Each structure stands twice: as C-alpha cells, then as structure tokens.
Amino acid sequence: MKLNLTKPICFFDLETTGTNIAKDRIVEIAILKVFPNGNKESYTWRVNPEMEIPAEVTKIHGISYDDIKDEPTFKDLSKKVYEMIKGCDLGGYNSNRFDIPLLAEEFLRAGIDFDIKSALAVDVQTIFHKKEKRTLEAAYKFYCDKDLTNAHSAEADTNATFEVLESQLDKYPDLENDMKWLAEFSAHKKFVDFAGFIAYNKKGEEVFSFGKHRGKLVEEVFEKEPGYYGWIQNADFPLYTKKVLTAIKLKKLSDNLN
C-alpha cells in the first residue's frame, strides 16, 4: 500500500557516538524524502562528531573516529539537512524517543531553532511493538520477507523502515493511511519536550515528569523554588528541554506583567 501523503515525509536514521541525547553526537545521518506523487530522494552524510567514539559503539555500527575525522561537522551540514526536512513530516524507527530529540540537540548546537510543532512524527517501531513487539531486523523479515543486510548502517536502516511502514499498511486494515493518524498511533505519552522531562497533565498544563517535583506544575515550581530553574539550566539536561522551560518561564513573566 502506498503512503497517502499530503506533504513530503522524511524517513531518517542516525548513527551516533552513544545514546545520551544531551552528550552524544551524530556520526552518520541518512534521509529518505518521499513526496506525495511517489517520487523519492535520499542523502547520506558521514559526520565528524568532534569526539571519540567508544569501541563498544563502533562494534555496533562499524564507524570509528578515524573513518570520519576528515568529514564535515554537523554544524557544517546543518543548513543542508534542515533545508531537506523543513516543512516535512518525519518518520523513523524509535525516532520519537531517540533520533528526533538528538537531531534537535544537534540543530540547537548549530544555531538552528529546530521546532517540529507543525510536523507529524510517525514512529514505525511503536506501530511494530504495538502489533508484533520485535526488532527492526525481525520487522523487515516479518513484513517484507527480506533479510536486513548491513544492519546498523544508517542508509540500510532508513530504507528498511520505509518499506516496513508500507508493508504494515498492507497487513493491518485497521491502520489508516493518513500521516496524522499514524503519528498519533505511533506516539508515546505526549511530552512538551522531546526527551520526556516535561509532560502535559489532563488539563493540558505543563508538569515535571521526573524527580522530586514529578507531577507538579512547572510554573508553580519555578514560583515557589526559583533556584530549580537555574539548577536545570546548569545541569546536564538536553538543550531543547532547557529551551522549553525557558519559554514557560518567560510566558509566566509576560502574563504577570500584562
């Protein structure tokens, strides 16, 4: 079944130096852009992360620092990457929890204000786990009856993810061929930030989802404990989380002045 698109969707996959969204960096990024008329274009970039890659991580994706030390940095590539995905919906495998948050961090470090509020995000892994609960290799075999060769290569994983989603639409009649529906179906609990430190309560208000203030309104915590905002800004939280908290704090100050 072909995807029912109203605007382009970019399937993408990252290979990185690790799994810490705030600290780790991209070493390879592949993007497959699919247009409503069925046309496709794809790009793969190797990226100098400007940091060493742990040996155990190199064993997974096969990329060592020596392989990419002469490649451009993400900051060098950021405008090209942003121009490719700007105005598009996004698709990936575990992308809502990892790839999108980490990509947002890289954009912010490069000085690009990455905001996907106007984009829908379809996480193929979530659909898979809700239906079959397996890995990407198993998903590719199960849905496409193919072996995923060169797994943990960003390009191979990206193309496999696109093929799996089309096969999922063929297999499950209850899946709607609509990006908004698929984004909602593949979403986890709705968070304000990418990394899940700030959530919405039942009233749609921003609350902390971690630590001693879990479940408490962000505005109320900052009002009663002003130092908590400063602690977060100086601690090892993702840049996007800090950006969101700053916006909440500034909105409160603006409301108090009006």
Short mmCIF file of C-alpha atoms in Angstrom, two decimals:
data_model
loop_
_atom_site.label_atom_id
_atom_site.label_comp_id
_atom_site.label_asym_id
_atom_site.label_seq_id
_atom_site.Cartn_x
_atom_site.Cartn_y
_atom_site.Cartn_z
CA MET A 1 0.00 0.00 0.00
CA LYS A 2 1.38 3.41 -0.99
CA LEU A 3 1.50 6.10 1.68
CA ASN A 4 -1.29 8.64 1.50
CA LEU A 5 0.68 11.87 1.77
CA THR A 6 -0.47 15.47 1.78
CA LYS A 7 3.11 16.75 2.04
CA PRO A 8 6.57 15.14 1.90
CA ILE A 9 7.71 12.85 4.70
CA CYS A 10 11.38 12.36 5.59
CA PHE A 11 12.35 8.97 6.95
CA PHE A 12 15.69 9.28 8.69
CA ASP A 13 18.11 7.32 10.82
CA LEU A 14 21.10 8.36 12.90
CA GLU A 15 24.24 6.50 13.86
CA THR A 16 25.78 8.16 16.89
CA THR A 17 28.56 8.11 19.46
CA GLY A 18 26.13 6.74 22.07
CA THR A 19 22.62 7.01 23.46
CA ASN A 20 22.85 10.08 25.70
CA ILE A 21 20.71 12.73 23.99
CA ALA A 22 22.42 15.62 25.78
CA LYS A 23 26.02 14.46 25.31
CA ASP A 24 26.34 12.22 22.26
CA ARG A 25 26.77 13.27 18.64
CA ILE A 26 25.78 12.12 15.17
CA VAL A 27 28.36 10.19 13.11
CA GLU A 28 26.08 9.31 10.19
CA ILE A 29 22.68 10.53 9.02
CA ALA A 30 20.58 9.16 6.19
CA ILE A 31 17.36 10.77 4.94
CA LEU A 32 14.84 9.32 2.51
CA LYS A 33 12.41 12.00 1.38
CA VAL A 34 9.15 10.68 -0.07
CA PHE A 35 6.87 13.07 -1.97
CA PRO A 36 3.07 12.84 -2.32
CA ASN A 37 3.48 11.91 -6.01
CA GLY A 38 5.65 8.93 -5.08
CA ASN A 39 8.99 10.48 -6.05
CA LYS A 40 11.89 9.93 -3.67
CA GLU A 41 15.25 11.47 -2.99
CA SER A 42 17.84 10.34 -0.48
CA TYR A 43 21.07 11.55 1.01
CA THR A 44 23.56 10.02 3.43
CA TRP A 45 26.21 12.02 5.22
CA ARG A 46 29.11 10.88 7.39
CA VAL A 47 29.69 13.39 10.19
CA ASN A 48 32.72 14.28 12.30
CA PRO A 49 31.32 14.25 15.87
CA GLU A 50 34.34 16.12 17.24
CA MET A 51 34.67 13.50 19.95
CA GLU A 52 35.92 9.95 20.24
CA ILE A 53 33.60 7.03 19.55
CA PRO A 54 33.64 4.31 22.25
CA ALA A 55 34.91 0.95 20.98
CA GLU A 56 31.70 -0.79 22.03
CA VAL A 57 29.67 1.64 19.92
CA THR A 58 31.96 1.18 16.89
CA LYS A 59 31.30 -2.56 17.15
CA ILE A 60 27.59 -1.86 16.62
CA HIS A 61 27.64 0.45 13.60
CA GLY A 62 31.18 -0.16 12.33
CA ILE A 63 32.19 3.51 12.29
CA SER A 64 35.38 4.56 14.07
CA TYR A 65 36.62 8.08 14.63
CA ASP A 66 39.42 7.53 12.09
CA ASP A 67 36.73 6.78 9.48
CA ILE A 68 35.11 10.19 9.88
CA LYS A 69 37.71 12.55 11.32
CA ASP A 70 38.03 14.33 7.95
CA GLU A 71 34.27 14.55 7.32
CA PRO A 72 32.31 17.80 7.86
CA THR A 73 30.89 18.51 11.30
CA PHE A 74 27.14 18.60 11.86
CA LYS A 75 27.33 22.38 12.06
CA ASP A 76 28.86 22.37 8.56
CA LEU A 77 26.00 20.18 7.28
CA SER A 78 23.18 21.62 9.38
CA LYS A 79 21.75 24.01 6.77
CA LYS A 80 21.64 21.27 4.10
CA VAL A 81 19.94 18.85 6.48
CA TYR A 82 17.46 21.46 7.69
CA GLU A 83 16.54 22.52 4.15
CA MET A 84 15.80 18.90 3.28
CA ILE A 85 13.46 18.23 6.20
CA LYS A 86 11.92 21.71 6.60
CA GLY A 87 8.16 21.62 6.09
CA CYS A 88 8.05 17.81 6.03
CA ASP A 89 6.58 15.18 8.30
CA LEU A 90 9.10 12.83 9.90
CA GLY A 91 9.34 9.05 10.04
CA GLY A 92 11.78 6.73 11.73
CA TYR A 93 12.38 3.70 13.91
CA ASN A 94 12.41 4.64 17.61
CA SER A 95 12.62 8.19 16.27
CA ASN A 96 10.25 9.80 18.77
CA ARG A 97 12.38 8.72 21.72
CA PHE A 98 15.87 9.00 20.25
CA ASP A 99 16.50 10.25 16.71
CA ILE A 100 14.28 13.35 16.80
CA PRO A 101 15.46 14.50 20.27
CA LEU A 102 19.13 14.02 19.35
CA LEU A 103 18.70 15.73 15.98
CA ALA A 104 17.06 18.66 17.74
CA GLU A 105 20.06 18.93 20.07
CA GLU A 106 22.47 18.98 17.14
CA PHE A 107 20.44 21.70 15.38
CA LEU A 108 20.36 23.85 18.52
CA ARG A 109 24.12 23.47 18.96
CA ALA A 110 24.49 24.60 15.33
CA GLY A 111 22.34 27.66 15.97
CA ILE A 112 19.24 26.42 14.14
CA ASP A 113 15.97 26.63 16.07
CA PHE A 114 14.58 23.21 15.22
CA ASP A 115 10.86 23.07 16.01
CA ILE A 116 8.61 20.27 14.73
CA LYS A 117 5.29 21.51 16.09
CA SER A 118 3.96 21.75 12.53
CA ALA A 119 5.30 18.30 11.60
CA LEU A 120 3.77 14.90 12.26
CA ALA A 121 6.14 12.22 13.56
CA VAL A 122 5.43 8.59 12.67
CA ASP A 123 7.43 6.11 14.73
CA VAL A 124 7.43 2.77 12.92
CA GLN A 125 8.91 0.99 15.94
CA THR A 126 5.91 1.92 18.07
CA ILE A 127 3.50 0.58 15.46
CA PHE A 128 5.58 -2.58 15.24
CA HIS A 129 5.77 -3.04 19.01
CA LYS A 130 2.04 -2.48 19.39
CA LYS A 131 1.43 -5.12 16.73
CA GLU A 132 4.30 -7.63 16.96
CA LYS A 133 6.90 -6.47 19.55
CA ARG A 134 10.15 -7.30 17.67
CA THR A 135 13.38 -5.66 16.41
CA LEU A 136 13.91 -3.83 13.09
CA GLU A 137 15.63 -6.89 11.57
CA ALA A 138 12.69 -9.06 12.65
CA ALA A 139 10.23 -6.46 11.41
CA TYR A 140 11.89 -6.41 7.98
CA LYS A 141 11.79 -10.20 7.78
CA PHE A 142 8.23 -10.41 9.14
CA TYR A 143 6.65 -7.70 6.99
CA CYS A 144 8.83 -7.70 3.86
CA ASP A 145 10.15 -11.29 3.93
CA LYS A 146 13.67 -9.99 3.41
CA ASP A 147 16.87 -10.26 5.42
CA LEU A 148 18.23 -6.89 6.55
CA THR A 149 21.81 -6.94 5.37
CA ASN A 150 24.19 -4.27 6.62
CA ALA A 151 22.03 -3.59 9.69
CA HIS A 152 23.11 -0.55 11.74
CA SER A 153 24.10 1.21 8.55
CA ALA A 154 22.01 4.39 8.57
CA GLU A 155 21.11 4.04 4.88
CA ALA A 156 20.06 0.38 5.14
CA ASP A 157 18.02 1.00 8.29
CA THR A 158 16.32 4.04 6.76
CA ASN A 159 15.21 2.23 3.60
CA ALA A 160 14.10 -0.80 5.61
CA THR A 161 12.00 1.43 7.88
CA PHE A 162 10.20 2.95 4.86
CA GLU A 163 9.48 -0.49 3.39
CA VAL A 164 8.23 -1.82 6.73
CA LEU A 165 5.71 1.01 7.11
CA GLU A 166 4.27 0.39 3.65
CA SER A 167 4.00 -3.33 4.45
CA GLN A 168 2.35 -2.57 7.80
CA LEU A 169 -0.36 -0.64 5.96
CA ASP A 170 -0.92 -3.66 3.71
CA LYS A 171 -1.05 -6.13 6.61
CA TYR A 172 -3.28 -4.28 9.07
CA PRO A 173 -6.58 -2.98 7.62
CA ASP A 174 -7.23 -1.02 10.81
CA LEU A 175 -4.15 1.17 10.21
CA GLU A 176 -5.27 4.31 8.44
CA ASN A 177 -3.15 5.52 5.54
CA ASP A 178 -3.03 9.01 6.97
CA MET A 179 0.04 10.69 8.45
CA LYS A 180 -1.85 12.39 11.28
CA TRP A 181 -3.50 9.10 12.32
CA LEU A 182 -0.22 7.17 12.10
CA ALA A 183 1.61 9.86 14.09
CA GLU A 184 -0.99 9.68 16.87
CA PHE A 185 -0.99 5.87 16.82
CA SER A 186 2.81 5.66 17.00
CA ALA A 187 3.16 8.35 19.66
CA HIS A 188 4.04 7.59 23.25
CA LYS A 189 2.75 9.71 26.11
CA LYS A 190 2.60 13.31 24.91
CA PHE A 191 5.50 15.36 26.21
CA VAL A 192 6.24 19.05 25.93
CA ASP A 193 9.93 18.46 25.22
CA PHE A 194 11.49 15.72 23.12
CA ALA A 195 13.28 13.90 25.93
CA GLY A 196 10.22 13.48 28.16
CA PHE A 197 11.21 15.57 31.17
CA ILE A 198 8.10 17.77 30.84
CA ALA A 199 4.65 16.34 30.21
CA TYR A 200 1.08 17.58 29.92
CA ASN A 201 -1.45 16.79 32.66
CA LYS A 202 -5.12 16.05 31.96
CA LYS A 203 -5.82 19.79 31.75
CA GLY A 204 -3.09 20.32 29.15
CA GLU A 205 -0.80 22.11 31.63
CA GLU A 206 2.98 21.60 31.70
CA VAL A 207 4.18 19.42 34.59
CA PHE A 208 7.50 17.86 35.50
CA SER A 209 7.69 14.12 34.78
CA PHE A 210 10.82 13.37 36.84
CA GLY A 211 12.42 13.90 40.21
CA LYS A 212 11.07 15.41 43.39
CA HIS A 213 8.61 17.63 41.52
CA ARG A 214 7.10 14.87 39.36
CA GLY A 215 3.50 15.75 38.51
CA LYS A 216 3.79 19.34 39.75
CA LEU A 217 3.07 22.34 37.53
CA VAL A 218 6.27 23.82 36.10
CA GLU A 219 5.03 27.38 36.67
CA GLU A 220 4.25 26.69 40.33
CA VAL A 221 7.62 25.02 40.97
CA PHE A 222 9.52 27.95 39.45
CA GLU A 223 7.43 30.39 41.50
CA LYS A 224 7.96 28.58 44.81
CA GLU A 225 11.53 27.39 44.15
CA PRO A 226 13.21 29.85 41.72
CA GLY A 227 16.57 28.11 42.08
CA TYR A 228 15.21 24.96 40.47
CA TYR A 229 15.18 26.65 37.05
CA GLY A 230 18.81 27.68 37.46
CA TRP A 231 19.79 24.18 38.57
CA ILE A 232 18.25 22.66 35.42
CA GLN A 233 19.90 25.23 33.15
CA ASN A 234 23.33 24.41 34.61
CA ALA A 235 22.79 20.64 34.80
CA ASP A 236 23.22 18.02 32.09
CA PHE A 237 19.74 18.30 30.55
CA PRO A 238 19.11 18.43 26.77
CA LEU A 239 19.25 21.89 25.22
CA TYR A 240 15.71 21.56 23.89
CA THR A 241 14.38 20.77 27.38
CA LYS A 242 16.10 23.91 28.70
CA LYS A 243 14.64 25.90 25.80
CA VAL A 244 11.10 24.70 26.57
CA LEU A 245 11.46 25.52 30.27
CA THR A 246 12.77 28.99 29.44
CA ALA A 247 9.74 29.58 27.20
CA ILE A 248 7.38 28.53 30.03
CA LYS A 249 9.19 30.80 32.48
CA LEU A 250 9.12 33.78 30.09
CA LYS A 251 5.43 33.25 29.32
CA LYS A 252 4.64 33.34 33.05
CA LEU A 253 6.62 36.55 33.48
CA SER A 254 4.83 38.07 30.49
CA ASP A 255 1.42 37.07 31.89
CA ASN A 256 2.29 38.67 35.24
CA LEU A 257 3.24 41.95 33.53
CA ASN A 258 0.02 42.14 31.49
#
